[in-house]
Coordinates of C-alpha atoms in Angstrom, one line a residue:
Chain X
M1 CA 17.7 2.7 -24.1
A2 CA 19.6 0.2 -26.2
A3 CA 21.4 -1.2 -23.2
P4 CA 20.3 -4.8 -22.6
M5 CA 18.4 -5.3 -19.4
E6 CA 18.3 -8.5 -17.5
L7 CA 15.9 -9.3 -14.8
S8 CA 16.5 -12.1 -12.3
C9 CA 13.5 -13.3 -10.5
W10 CA 11.8 -16.3 -9.1
G11 CA 10.2 -18.6 -11.6
G12 CA 6.6 -19.6 -11.9
D13 CA 4.2 -22.4 -11.7
W14 CA 0.4 -23.0 -11.8
G15 CA 0.1 -20.9 -14.9
L16 CA 1.9 -17.9 -13.5
P17 CA 5.2 -16.5 -14.9
S18 CA 6.4 -16.1 -11.3
L19 CA 5.2 -17.0 -7.8
H20 CA 6.8 -14.0 -6.1
P21 CA 4.6 -10.9 -5.9
E22 CA 7.4 -8.4 -6.5
S23 CA 8.8 -10.3 -9.5
L24 CA 5.3 -10.5 -11.0
T25 CA 4.9 -6.8 -10.6
V26 CA 8.1 -6.0 -12.4
M27 CA 7.4 -8.5 -15.2
A28 CA 3.9 -7.2 -15.7
Y29 CA 5.1 -3.6 -15.8
A30 CA 7.7 -4.5 -18.4
K31 CA 5.1 -6.1 -20.6
F32 CA 2.7 -3.2 -20.2
S33 CA 5.4 -0.6 -21.1
G34 CA 7.0 -2.7 -23.8
A35 CA 10.4 -2.8 -22.1
P36 CA 12.7 -5.4 -23.6
L37 CA 13.7 -7.4 -20.6
T38 CA 15.4 -10.8 -20.7
V39 CA 14.0 -12.7 -17.7
N40 CA 16.2 -15.1 -16.0
T41 CA 14.4 -17.3 -13.5
V42 CA 16.4 -18.4 -10.6
N43 CA 17.6 -22.0 -10.9
K44 CA 20.0 -24.2 -9.1
S45 CA 23.1 -22.4 -10.2
W46 CA 25.4 -20.8 -7.7
R47 CA 25.1 -17.4 -9.3
T48 CA 21.8 -16.6 -7.6
P49 CA 22.0 -13.2 -5.9
K50 CA 22.0 -13.2 -2.2
G51 CA 18.6 -12.3 -1.2
D52 CA 16.3 -9.7 -2.6
L53 CA 14.8 -10.7 -5.9
P54 CA 13.8 -9.3 -8.3
V55 CA 17.0 -7.7 -9.4
L56 CA 17.5 -5.7 -12.6
V57 CA 21.0 -5.6 -14.2
S58 CA 21.6 -3.2 -17.0
E59 CA 25.3 -2.6 -17.9
D60 CA 26.8 -1.8 -14.6
I61 CA 23.7 -0.8 -12.7
V62 CA 22.1 -3.2 -10.3
I63 CA 18.7 -2.2 -8.9
S64 CA 16.8 -4.3 -6.5
Q65 CA 13.4 -3.1 -5.3
P66 CA 10.3 -3.1 -7.5
A67 CA 9.7 0.6 -7.0
K68 CA 13.2 1.5 -7.9
I69 CA 13.2 -0.8 -10.9
L70 CA 10.0 0.8 -12.1
N71 CA 11.5 4.2 -11.7
F72 CA 14.6 3.1 -13.7
L73 CA 12.4 1.8 -16.5
R74 CA 10.5 5.0 -16.6
K75 CA 13.7 7.0 -16.9
Q76 CA 14.6 4.8 -19.8
K77 CA 11.4 6.0 -21.4
Y78 CA 9.4 2.8 -20.8
N79 CA 6.5 4.5 -19.2
A80 CA 3.1 2.8 -18.8
D81 CA 1.7 5.8 -17.0
Y82 CA 2.0 8.2 -19.9
D83 CA -1.7 8.9 -20.2
L84 CA -2.5 9.3 -16.6
S85 CA -3.5 12.6 -15.2
A86 CA -1.7 14.0 -12.1
K87 CA -4.6 13.0 -9.9
Q88 CA -4.6 9.5 -11.2
G89 CA -0.9 9.3 -10.5
A90 CA -1.6 10.3 -6.9
D91 CA -4.3 7.7 -6.7
T92 CA -1.8 5.1 -7.9
L93 CA 0.5 5.9 -4.9
A94 CA -2.4 5.8 -2.5
Y95 CA -3.7 2.4 -3.7
I96 CA -0.2 0.9 -3.7
A97 CA 0.1 2.0 -0.1
L98 CA -3.2 0.3 0.7
L99 CA -2.0 -2.9 -0.9
E100 CA 1.3 -2.9 1.0
E101 CA -0.4 -2.2 4.3
K102 CA -3.5 -4.4 4.1
L103 CA -2.8 -7.2 1.6
R104 CA 0.9 -7.9 1.9
P105 CA 0.7 -9.3 5.5
A106 CA -2.0 -11.8 4.5
L107 CA -0.1 -12.8 1.4
L108 CA 3.1 -13.3 3.5
H109 CA 1.1 -15.3 6.0
T110 CA -0.6 -17.6 3.4
F111 CA 2.8 -18.3 1.7
W112 CA 5.2 -18.5 4.6
I113 CA 3.6 -18.8 8.0
E114 CA 0.5 -21.0 7.6
A115 CA 2.0 -24.3 8.6
E116 CA 0.3 -26.6 6.1
N117 CA 0.9 -24.2 3.2
Y118 CA 4.5 -23.6 4.0
C119 CA 5.4 -27.3 4.6
S120 CA 3.6 -28.8 1.7
V121 CA 3.9 -26.1 -1.0
T122 CA 6.1 -23.1 -0.4
K123 CA 9.1 -24.7 1.1
P124 CA 9.5 -27.6 -1.4
W125 CA 8.9 -25.2 -4.3
F126 CA 11.5 -22.7 -3.3
A127 CA 13.9 -25.3 -2.1
S128 CA 13.8 -27.0 -5.5
R129 CA 14.8 -23.7 -7.1
I130 CA 17.8 -23.0 -4.9
A131 CA 21.2 -24.7 -5.0
F132 CA 21.9 -27.4 -2.4
P133 CA 23.2 -26.1 0.9
L134 CA 21.4 -22.8 0.6
S135 CA 18.1 -24.6 -0.1
L136 CA 18.2 -25.9 3.5
Y137 CA 18.6 -22.4 4.9
L138 CA 17.0 -19.8 2.7
P139 CA 13.4 -20.8 2.8
G140 CA 13.5 -21.0 6.5
K141 CA 15.1 -17.5 6.6
M142 CA 12.4 -16.1 4.3
S143 CA 9.7 -17.6 6.6
R144 CA 11.3 -16.1 9.7
E145 CA 11.6 -12.7 8.1
A146 CA 7.9 -12.8 7.1
L147 CA 6.8 -13.7 10.6
N148 CA 9.0 -11.0 12.0
R149 CA 7.5 -8.4 9.7
I150 CA 4.0 -9.4 10.5
L151 CA 4.5 -9.4 14.3
L152 CA 6.4 -6.1 14.3
T153 CA 3.9 -4.2 12.2
K154 CA 0.7 -5.8 13.2
G155 CA 1.3 -7.6 16.4
G156 CA 1.3 -5.0 19.0
P157 CA -1.1 -5.0 22.0
P158 CA -4.1 -5.5 22.3
L159 CA -3.5 -8.5 20.0
Y160 CA -1.4 -10.8 22.0
S161 CA -1.5 -14.1 20.3
L162 CA -0.6 -15.1 16.7
T163 CA -4.2 -16.4 16.1
E164 CA -5.6 -12.9 16.9
V165 CA -3.1 -11.3 14.6
E166 CA -4.0 -13.8 11.9
A167 CA -7.7 -13.0 12.3
Q168 CA -7.0 -9.3 12.0
I169 CA -4.8 -9.5 9.0
Y170 CA -7.2 -11.7 7.1
R171 CA -10.0 -9.3 7.9
D172 CA -7.9 -6.4 6.6
A173 CA -7.0 -8.4 3.5
K174 CA -10.6 -9.3 2.7
E175 CA -11.6 -5.6 3.2
C176 CA -8.8 -4.6 0.9
L177 CA -10.0 -7.0 -1.8
N178 CA -13.5 -5.7 -1.5
L179 CA -12.3 -2.1 -1.9
L180 CA -10.2 -3.0 -4.9
S181 CA -13.2 -4.8 -6.5
K182 CA -15.4 -1.7 -5.9
R183 CA -12.7 0.5 -7.4
L184 CA -12.3 -1.6 -10.5
G185 CA -16.0 -2.0 -11.1
T186 CA -16.6 -3.1 -14.6
S187 CA -13.7 -1.5 -16.4
Q188 CA -11.0 -3.5 -17.9
F189 CA -8.1 -1.9 -16.0
F190 CA -8.0 0.5 -13.1
F191 CA -7.6 3.6 -15.2
G192 CA -9.5 3.0 -18.4
D193 CA -8.4 0.7 -21.2
T194 CA -4.6 0.6 -20.9
P195 CA -2.8 -1.0 -18.0
T196 CA -0.6 1.2 -15.8
T197 CA 1.7 0.8 -12.7
L198 CA -1.2 0.3 -10.4
D199 CA -2.5 -2.6 -12.6
A200 CA 1.0 -4.1 -12.4
F201 CA 1.1 -3.9 -8.6
V202 CA -2.5 -5.3 -8.1
F203 CA -1.7 -8.1 -10.5
G204 CA 1.5 -8.9 -8.7
F205 CA -0.3 -9.2 -5.4
L206 CA -3.5 -10.9 -6.6
A207 CA -2.2 -13.5 -9.1
P208 CA -0.4 -15.6 -6.5
I209 CA -3.4 -15.7 -4.2
Y210 CA -5.6 -16.5 -7.2
K211 CA -3.6 -19.2 -8.9
V212 CA -1.4 -21.1 -6.5
C213 CA -3.0 -24.2 -5.1
F214 CA -2.6 -24.2 -1.4
P215 CA -4.2 -26.6 1.1
R216 CA -5.5 -23.7 3.2
V217 CA -7.2 -21.3 0.9
H218 CA -9.7 -19.0 2.6
L219 CA -8.3 -15.9 1.0
Q220 CA -8.4 -17.5 -2.4
E221 CA -12.0 -18.4 -1.9
H222 CA -12.8 -14.8 -0.9
L223 CA -11.0 -13.6 -4.1
K224 CA -13.0 -16.0 -6.2
Q225 CA -16.2 -14.4 -5.0
L226 CA -15.1 -11.1 -6.6
P227 CA -15.4 -12.0 -10.3
N228 CA -14.1 -8.7 -11.7
L229 CA -10.8 -9.2 -9.9
C230 CA -10.5 -12.8 -11.3
R231 CA -11.3 -11.6 -14.7
F232 CA -8.7 -8.8 -14.4
C233 CA -6.0 -11.4 -13.5
D234 CA -7.0 -13.8 -16.3
D235 CA -7.1 -11.0 -18.9
I236 CA -3.5 -9.9 -18.0
L237 CA -2.3 -13.5 -18.1
T238 CA -3.8 -14.2 -21.5
C239 CA -3.2 -10.9 -23.2
Y240 CA 0.2 -10.0 -21.9
F241 CA 1.8 -13.2 -20.9
R242 CA 0.3 -15.4 -23.6
L243 CA -0.3 -18.1 -21.1
T244 CA -3.5 -20.1 -21.4
V245 CA -5.9 -19.8 -18.5
S246 CA -5.5 -23.3 -17.2
S247 CA -8.4 -25.1 -15.7
H248 CA -7.8 -24.8 -12.0
S249 CA -11.2 -23.2 -11.6
P250 CA -13.9 -25.1 -13.5
A251 CA -16.2 -22.1 -13.4
G252 CA -13.4 -20.1 -15.1
Q253 CA -13.0 -22.8 -17.7
D254 CA -16.7 -22.9 -18.4
T255 CA -17.0 -19.2 -18.9
A256 CA -13.9 -19.3 -21.1
D257 CA -15.5 -22.1 -23.1
A258 CA -18.8 -20.3 -23.4
N259 CA -17.1 -17.1 -24.5
L260 CA -15.0 -19.0 -27.0
Q261 CA -18.1 -20.7 -28.4
K262 CA -19.9 -17.4 -28.7
L263 CA -17.0 -15.8 -30.4
T264 CA -16.6 -18.7 -32.8
Q265 CA -20.3 -18.5 -33.7
L266 CA -20.0 -14.8 -34.3
V267 CA -17.0 -15.2 -36.5
N268 CA -18.7 -17.9 -38.4
K269 CA -21.7 -15.8 -38.9
E270 CA -19.7 -12.9 -40.2
S271 CA -17.7 -15.0 -42.6
N272 CA -20.9 -16.6 -43.9
L273 CA -22.3 -13.1 -44.5
I274 CA -19.3 -12.0 -46.5
E275 CA -19.3 -15.2 -48.4
K276 CA -22.9 -14.5 -49.5
M277 CA -22.2 -10.9 -50.4
D278 CA -19.0 -11.5 -52.5
D279 CA -19.2 -14.2 -55.2
S280 CA -15.8 -13.8 -56.6
L281 CA -14.1 -14.4 -53.2
R282 CA -15.9 -17.7 -52.9
K283 CA -14.0 -18.9 -55.9
S284 CA -10.7 -17.6 -54.8
P285 CA -8.2 -19.9 -53.1
Q286 CA -7.8 -17.3 -50.3
H287 CA -11.1 -18.1 -48.7
P288 CA -10.5 -21.4 -46.9
P289 CA -7.2 -20.3 -45.3
R290 CA -8.8 -17.1 -44.1
K291 CA -11.6 -19.0 -42.4
L292 CA -9.0 -21.2 -40.7
T293 CA -7.0 -18.2 -39.6
T294 CA -10.0 -16.5 -38.0
L295 CA -10.9 -19.6 -36.0
K296 CA -7.3 -20.1 -34.8
L297 CA -6.9 -16.5 -33.7
A298 CA -10.3 -16.6 -31.9
A299 CA -9.0 -19.6 -30.0
G300 CA -5.9 -17.6 -29.0
G301 CA -7.4 -14.5 -27.4
E302 CA -10.8 -13.7 -26.2
E303 CA -10.4 -9.9 -26.6
S304 CA -9.7 -10.0 -30.4
S305 CA -12.5 -8.5 -32.4
P306 CA -13.8 -10.6 -35.3
M307 CA -14.0 -7.6 -37.7
S308 CA -10.3 -6.8 -37.6
R309 CA -9.4 -10.4 -38.2
L310 CA -11.5 -10.8 -41.2
S311 CA -10.0 -8.0 -43.2
P312 CA -7.1 -9.4 -45.1
Chain A
A1 CA -26.4 6.0 18.6
A2 CA -26.0 4.1 21.9
E3 CA -25.3 6.7 24.5
P4 CA -24.9 10.4 23.9
W5 CA -21.4 11.8 24.0
P6 CA -20.5 12.6 27.6
E7 CA -19.3 16.0 28.8
N8 CA -16.1 14.8 30.4
A9 CA -14.6 13.0 27.4
A10 CA -10.9 13.2 27.5
L11 CA -8.0 12.8 25.2
Y12 CA -4.6 11.7 26.7
Q13 CA -1.3 12.5 25.2
Q14 CA 2.2 13.1 26.4
L15 CA 3.4 16.4 27.9
K16 CA 3.0 19.0 25.3
E17 CA 5.8 21.3 26.2
D18 CA 8.7 19.0 27.0
Q19 CA 8.0 15.4 26.1
I20 CA 5.9 14.8 23.1
L21 CA 7.6 13.9 19.8
L22 CA 6.7 14.9 16.2
S23 CA 4.9 11.7 15.3
D24 CA 2.9 11.5 18.4
N25 CA 1.9 15.1 18.2
A26 CA 0.8 14.6 14.6
S27 CA -1.4 11.7 15.6
S28 CA -2.9 13.5 18.5
L29 CA -3.6 16.6 16.5
A30 CA -5.3 14.4 13.8
V31 CA -7.6 13.0 16.4
Q32 CA -8.4 16.4 17.9
A33 CA -9.1 17.8 14.4
F34 CA -11.4 14.8 13.7
L35 CA -13.4 15.3 16.9
Q36 CA -13.7 19.0 16.3
M37 CA -15.0 18.3 12.8
C38 CA -17.7 16.0 14.3
N39 CA -18.5 18.7 16.8
L40 CA -17.7 16.5 19.8
P41 CA -16.2 18.3 22.7
I42 CA -13.1 16.8 24.2
R43 CA -10.5 17.9 26.8
V44 CA -6.9 17.3 26.2
I45 CA -5.0 16.0 29.2
C46 CA -1.3 15.6 29.2
R47 CA 0.3 12.8 31.2
A48 CA 3.9 11.7 31.1
N49 CA 2.9 8.0 31.0
A50 CA 0.2 8.4 28.4
E51 CA 1.9 5.8 26.2
Y52 CA 1.7 3.2 29.0
M53 CA -1.9 4.0 29.8
S54 CA -3.0 3.4 26.3
P55 CA -4.5 0.0 25.5
S56 CA -2.5 -0.4 22.3
G57 CA 0.7 1.4 23.5
K58 CA 0.1 4.2 21.0
V59 CA -1.0 7.7 21.7
P60 CA -3.4 9.4 21.6
F61 CA -6.2 7.6 23.3
I62 CA -9.6 8.9 24.3
H63 CA -11.5 8.1 27.5
V64 CA -15.2 8.3 26.8
G65 CA -17.7 7.2 29.4
N66 CA -16.2 3.9 30.5
Q67 CA -14.4 3.1 27.3
V68 CA -10.9 3.7 26.2
V69 CA -10.0 3.7 22.5
S70 CA -6.7 4.5 21.0
E71 CA -5.5 5.5 17.5
L72 CA -7.4 7.3 14.8
G73 CA -8.8 4.2 13.0
P74 CA -10.5 2.6 16.0
I75 CA -11.6 6.1 17.2
V76 CA -13.3 6.8 13.9
Q77 CA -15.2 3.5 14.2
F78 CA -16.1 4.1 17.8
V79 CA -17.5 7.6 16.9
K80 CA -19.4 6.0 14.1
A81 CA -21.0 3.5 16.4
K82 CA -22.1 6.5 18.5
G83 CA -23.9 7.8 15.4
H84 CA -21.5 10.5 14.2
S85 CA -19.7 10.1 10.9
L86 CA -18.0 12.3 8.5
S87 CA -17.8 9.9 5.6
D88 CA -21.4 8.8 5.2
G89 CA -22.0 11.0 2.2
L90 CA -19.3 9.3 0.2
D91 CA -20.0 6.5 -2.3
E92 CA -18.2 3.2 -2.3
V93 CA -15.5 4.2 -4.7
Q94 CA -14.8 7.4 -2.8
K95 CA -14.6 5.5 0.5
A96 CA -12.1 3.1 -1.1
E97 CA -10.1 6.1 -2.2
M98 CA -10.3 7.7 1.2
K99 CA -9.0 4.6 2.9
A100 CA -6.2 4.3 0.3
Y101 CA -5.1 7.9 0.9
M102 CA -5.1 7.4 4.7
E103 CA -2.9 4.3 4.2
L104 CA -0.6 6.5 2.1
V105 CA -0.3 9.0 4.8
N106 CA 0.4 6.3 7.4
N107 CA 2.7 4.4 5.2
M108 CA 4.9 7.3 4.0
L109 CA 4.4 10.4 6.2
L110 CA 4.2 8.7 9.6
T111 CA 7.0 6.2 8.8
A112 CA 9.2 9.1 7.6
E113 CA 8.5 11.0 10.8
L114 CA 9.4 8.0 12.9
Y115 CA 12.6 7.5 10.8
L116 CA 13.6 11.1 11.3
Q117 CA 13.0 10.9 15.0
W118 CA 14.6 7.6 15.8
C119 CA 17.0 6.6 13.0
D120 CA 18.7 9.8 12.1
D121 CA 21.5 10.0 14.6
V122 CA 21.8 13.8 14.9
T123 CA 18.1 14.2 15.6
V124 CA 18.1 11.3 18.0
E125 CA 20.9 12.8 20.1
E126 CA 19.8 16.3 20.2
I127 CA 16.1 16.2 20.2
T128 CA 14.5 12.8 20.7
H129 CA 16.6 11.4 23.7
P130 CA 16.3 14.6 25.8
R131 CA 12.6 15.0 25.1
Y132 CA 11.4 11.4 25.4
G133 CA 12.7 10.7 28.8
S134 CA 12.5 14.2 30.2
P135 CA 9.8 13.5 32.9
Y136 CA 11.9 10.7 34.4
P137 CA 15.1 10.8 36.5
W138 CA 18.4 9.5 35.3
P139 CA 19.1 6.6 34.4
L140 CA 15.5 5.8 33.6
N141 CA 15.2 8.4 31.0
R142 CA 18.1 7.0 29.0
I143 CA 16.9 3.4 29.4
L144 CA 13.4 4.2 28.2
S145 CA 14.5 6.1 25.2
Y146 CA 17.1 3.5 24.1
Q147 CA 14.4 0.8 24.5
K148 CA 12.0 2.7 22.3
Q149 CA 14.7 3.5 19.8
W150 CA 15.6 -0.2 19.5
E151 CA 12.0 -1.1 19.0
V152 CA 11.5 1.5 16.3
R153 CA 14.7 0.5 14.5
R154 CA 13.6 -3.2 14.5
K155 CA 10.4 -2.2 12.9
M156 CA 12.1 -0.1 10.3
K157 CA 14.4 -3.0 9.4
A158 CA 11.4 -5.3 9.0
I159 CA 9.7 -3.0 6.5
G160 CA 12.9 -2.2 4.6
W161 CA 13.4 1.4 5.7
A162 CA 16.5 0.8 7.6
G163 CA 18.6 0.9 4.5
K164 CA 17.3 4.2 3.4
T165 CA 19.3 7.4 3.7
L166 CA 17.8 10.6 4.9
E167 CA 17.7 12.0 1.3
Q168 CA 15.7 9.0 0.2
V169 CA 13.2 9.5 3.1
L170 CA 12.8 13.1 2.2
E171 CA 12.3 12.1 -1.4
D172 CA 9.4 9.8 -0.3
V173 CA 7.9 12.6 1.8
D174 CA 8.1 14.9 -1.2
Q175 CA 6.4 12.2 -3.4
C176 CA 3.6 11.8 -0.8
C177 CA 3.0 15.5 -0.5
H178 CA 3.0 15.8 -4.3
A179 CA 0.3 13.1 -4.4
L180 CA -1.7 14.8 -1.7
S181 CA -1.4 18.1 -3.4
Q182 CA -2.6 16.7 -6.7
R183 CA -5.5 15.0 -5.1
L184 CA -6.5 18.2 -3.2
G185 CA -6.2 20.4 -6.2
T186 CA -8.1 23.6 -5.7
Q187 CA -10.9 22.1 -3.5
P188 CA -11.3 23.2 0.1
Y189 CA -11.3 19.6 1.3
F190 CA -10.3 16.3 -0.1
F191 CA -13.9 15.2 -0.8
N192 CA -16.3 17.9 -1.9
K193 CA -17.0 20.6 0.5
Q194 CA -17.2 18.5 3.7
P195 CA -14.2 17.5 5.7
T196 CA -13.6 13.8 6.4
E197 CA -11.2 11.8 8.5
L198 CA -8.7 12.0 5.7
D199 CA -8.7 15.8 6.1
A200 CA -8.2 15.4 9.8
L201 CA -5.3 13.0 9.3
V202 CA -3.5 15.0 6.7
F203 CA -4.0 18.2 8.7
G204 CA -2.5 16.6 11.8
H205 CA 0.6 15.5 10.1
L206 CA 1.2 18.5 7.8
F207 CA 0.5 21.1 10.5
T208 CA 2.8 19.4 12.9
I209 CA 5.6 19.1 10.3
L210 CA 5.2 22.8 9.4
T211 CA 5.2 24.1 12.9
T212 CA 7.8 21.9 14.6
Q213 CA 11.4 23.0 14.6
L214 CA 13.9 20.3 14.1
I215 CA 17.7 20.3 13.4
T216 CA 17.1 21.4 9.8
D217 CA 14.1 22.7 8.1
E218 CA 14.3 20.2 5.2
L219 CA 11.1 18.4 6.2
S220 CA 9.0 21.4 6.5
E221 CA 10.5 22.8 3.3
K222 CA 9.2 19.8 1.5
V223 CA 5.7 20.5 2.6
K224 CA 6.0 24.3 2.0
N225 CA 6.7 23.6 -1.7
Y226 CA 3.0 22.9 -2.1
S227 CA 1.0 26.0 -1.5
N228 CA -2.4 24.4 -1.6
L229 CA -1.3 22.1 1.3
T230 CA -0.2 25.1 3.4
A231 CA -3.4 26.9 2.6
F232 CA -5.4 23.8 3.5
C233 CA -3.7 23.6 6.9
R234 CA -4.3 27.3 7.6
R235 CA -7.9 27.0 6.6
I236 CA -8.5 24.1 9.0
E237 CA -6.7 25.7 11.8
Q238 CA -8.7 28.9 11.5
Q239 CA -12.0 27.0 11.2
Y240 CA -11.6 24.4 13.9
F241 CA -9.0 25.6 16.3
E242 CA -9.4 29.3 16.6
G243 CA -11.8 29.0 19.4
Q244 CA -9.0 27.4 21.4
E245 CA -6.5 30.1 21.5
R246 CA -4.5 28.2 24.1
D247 CA -3.9 25.3 21.7
S248 CA -2.4 27.3 18.9
A249 CA -0.5 29.5 21.3
A250 CA 0.8 26.4 23.0
I251 CA 1.9 25.0 19.7
A252 CA 3.8 28.2 18.9
A253 CA 5.3 28.1 22.4
R254 CA 6.4 24.5 21.9
S255 CA 8.1 25.2 18.7
S256 CA 10.0 28.1 20.2
K257 CA 11.0 25.9 23.0
R258 CA 12.4 23.4 20.6
S259 CA 14.6 26.1 19.1
L260 CA 15.9 26.9 22.5
L261 CA 16.9 23.3 22.9
R262 CA 19.3 23.5 19.9

C-alpha cells in the first residue's frame, strides 16, 4: 500500500486530463478511490513504453490494461466499489460490456478513421507527443489497428462497404448513449451518490467525445442532446479533477453562470441573515474574511453547500 | 403484425451429430429457445453448408416465408416486427439492462467459447479440426478449417484476446457466470416471472457448455459452481423443450459421441 505507483498515460487537452479513453478511465478510478498515483504524461522523451498505454508501474510490477490496473488497485485496498451490492457489481460488468461493444467502435472511428478528424486533429496531436522518428510511424499504426478492429468485429457481410459499417456503428453508438442516459436518469452517478468503476468507464468513453473539438462531430452533437450525460462529465471534471468547465459549449457556460449566480445569491442571503441575528459577530474582525471565503469557495465548486461553508 | 407466422418456418444450422461446434450450437439453441418462448413453431434443418447459406455468414439463420434472417439480434427484431415480443413489458431502464447483459454474454461467453475452440491448440487438434470439416473430403476439410481458424485468430488479436492464456479466459468465464448468477438471484427468470430474449441467450450458452464434452471439464465446472444457473437451465429445458424428446436425446447422443472422439 505504501509502494509508490506511477501511471504513464497520454496527456490531455481541451479541458480533459487525457485524450485517451483508457487513460481517462484509470485516472478517474484513481481519483474516485483515493489511490495516490503519480501521473506521467507521455512527452517526447525516448522512454515512452512501446505501445499500450496506460501503464501502471509499482515497484517491479508492470500492468498494462485498464481492467487489470483496476484489479490491482482494488487489491491494494483502493476500492471504489465498496458499497455496491452484488447485483450492482454484476450490472457494472454488463454495462462495461455494452460500452465496449457499442460505443468503442464509434469512438475509434471518430478519432482515428474519419479522414478529416484524423488528419487535422488526432494525428498532429499524438505526433507532437511522441519522439521524432516514432511520431511518423506510431499514429499511422494506431489508425491501422483501429480500422482493423472495426472491420474484423463489425464488418462482416451483409455490410460490404466501409460507409455501411460506419452507418451501423454510429447507429449503435447513438443507441448506446440513449440507453446510458436512460439508466443514469436524474441521479448524480450511476449507483447513487458515490462514483464507482462504472462511472470511471463511462466517463473515460464519454469525455473525449464530449470535449474534443473535431471538424466532424455528429456523435458529439447527439451527446449534447442528452443533458444528464453532459452534466455527469462536467461534474466529474470539476469535482474530481479540479479543472474548470471551459467554455466550449456556450449553453454549458450559461447554465454554469446561472447556477453560480443563484448560489452566490443564496450565500449572500444566508450571510445577511446571520449578520442580522448576531450583533457581536458584526463587530468582530472575522466577518469580512468569512464573507470573502464563502464567495471564493462558491466560485470553485457548484456542489458545495452554503451552510457548511458558513460555519467557521 | 404484417403476415402471420407460416407453418413451414425453418431454422438452419450445421449437422448436429458430427459437424456443429460449441459456439454455433449455443447460438442455435438460443434462437430455438427464443422462438419456443414466443410460441412460434419452427423446424430445425441441418445442412453441412449452413454457414455459407447464411446472409451474414453466421449460424443459425431462419427462413420464414420469403425472408432469411440470421443471428439472434436481427431475429428478435424480425419477430417483433411480426408482432411477437417478449420484452414489451419492461420499462426503459430494464430494457437498457437487458441489452447490457446480452452484450456481456456475447462479449465474454461467446468470445471465450470461440477462443477455446480455435485458439487452444489441444482442442483445435482433437475436436475442432475433425468436426468442422467432417462433411467434406480431404483436402477440403483441412483447408476450410485452417481458413476459419486463421479468421478467428485474427479477430481475437484485434480485440486483444490473443495474448490471453487459457486460465485467464476461464477466469473471465467465471466472472461472467458470477455476474449472471448475482443478477438472476432466486428469481425464475432474469426479469420478473416472464422469460425474455436474455433468458433465451443465457440458456443457449450455459446449456451447451454444461452438456458438451470437451478435452477437459474445466469450462462446465465453472458454470456448475453456480447452482442457480444450473437450476435455471434445467427449468427452461423442462418447460420449453420437453415436448421435443428428439432434441434433448439428440443433445445427449452428441455429447456421448464427443466422448467417443477423444
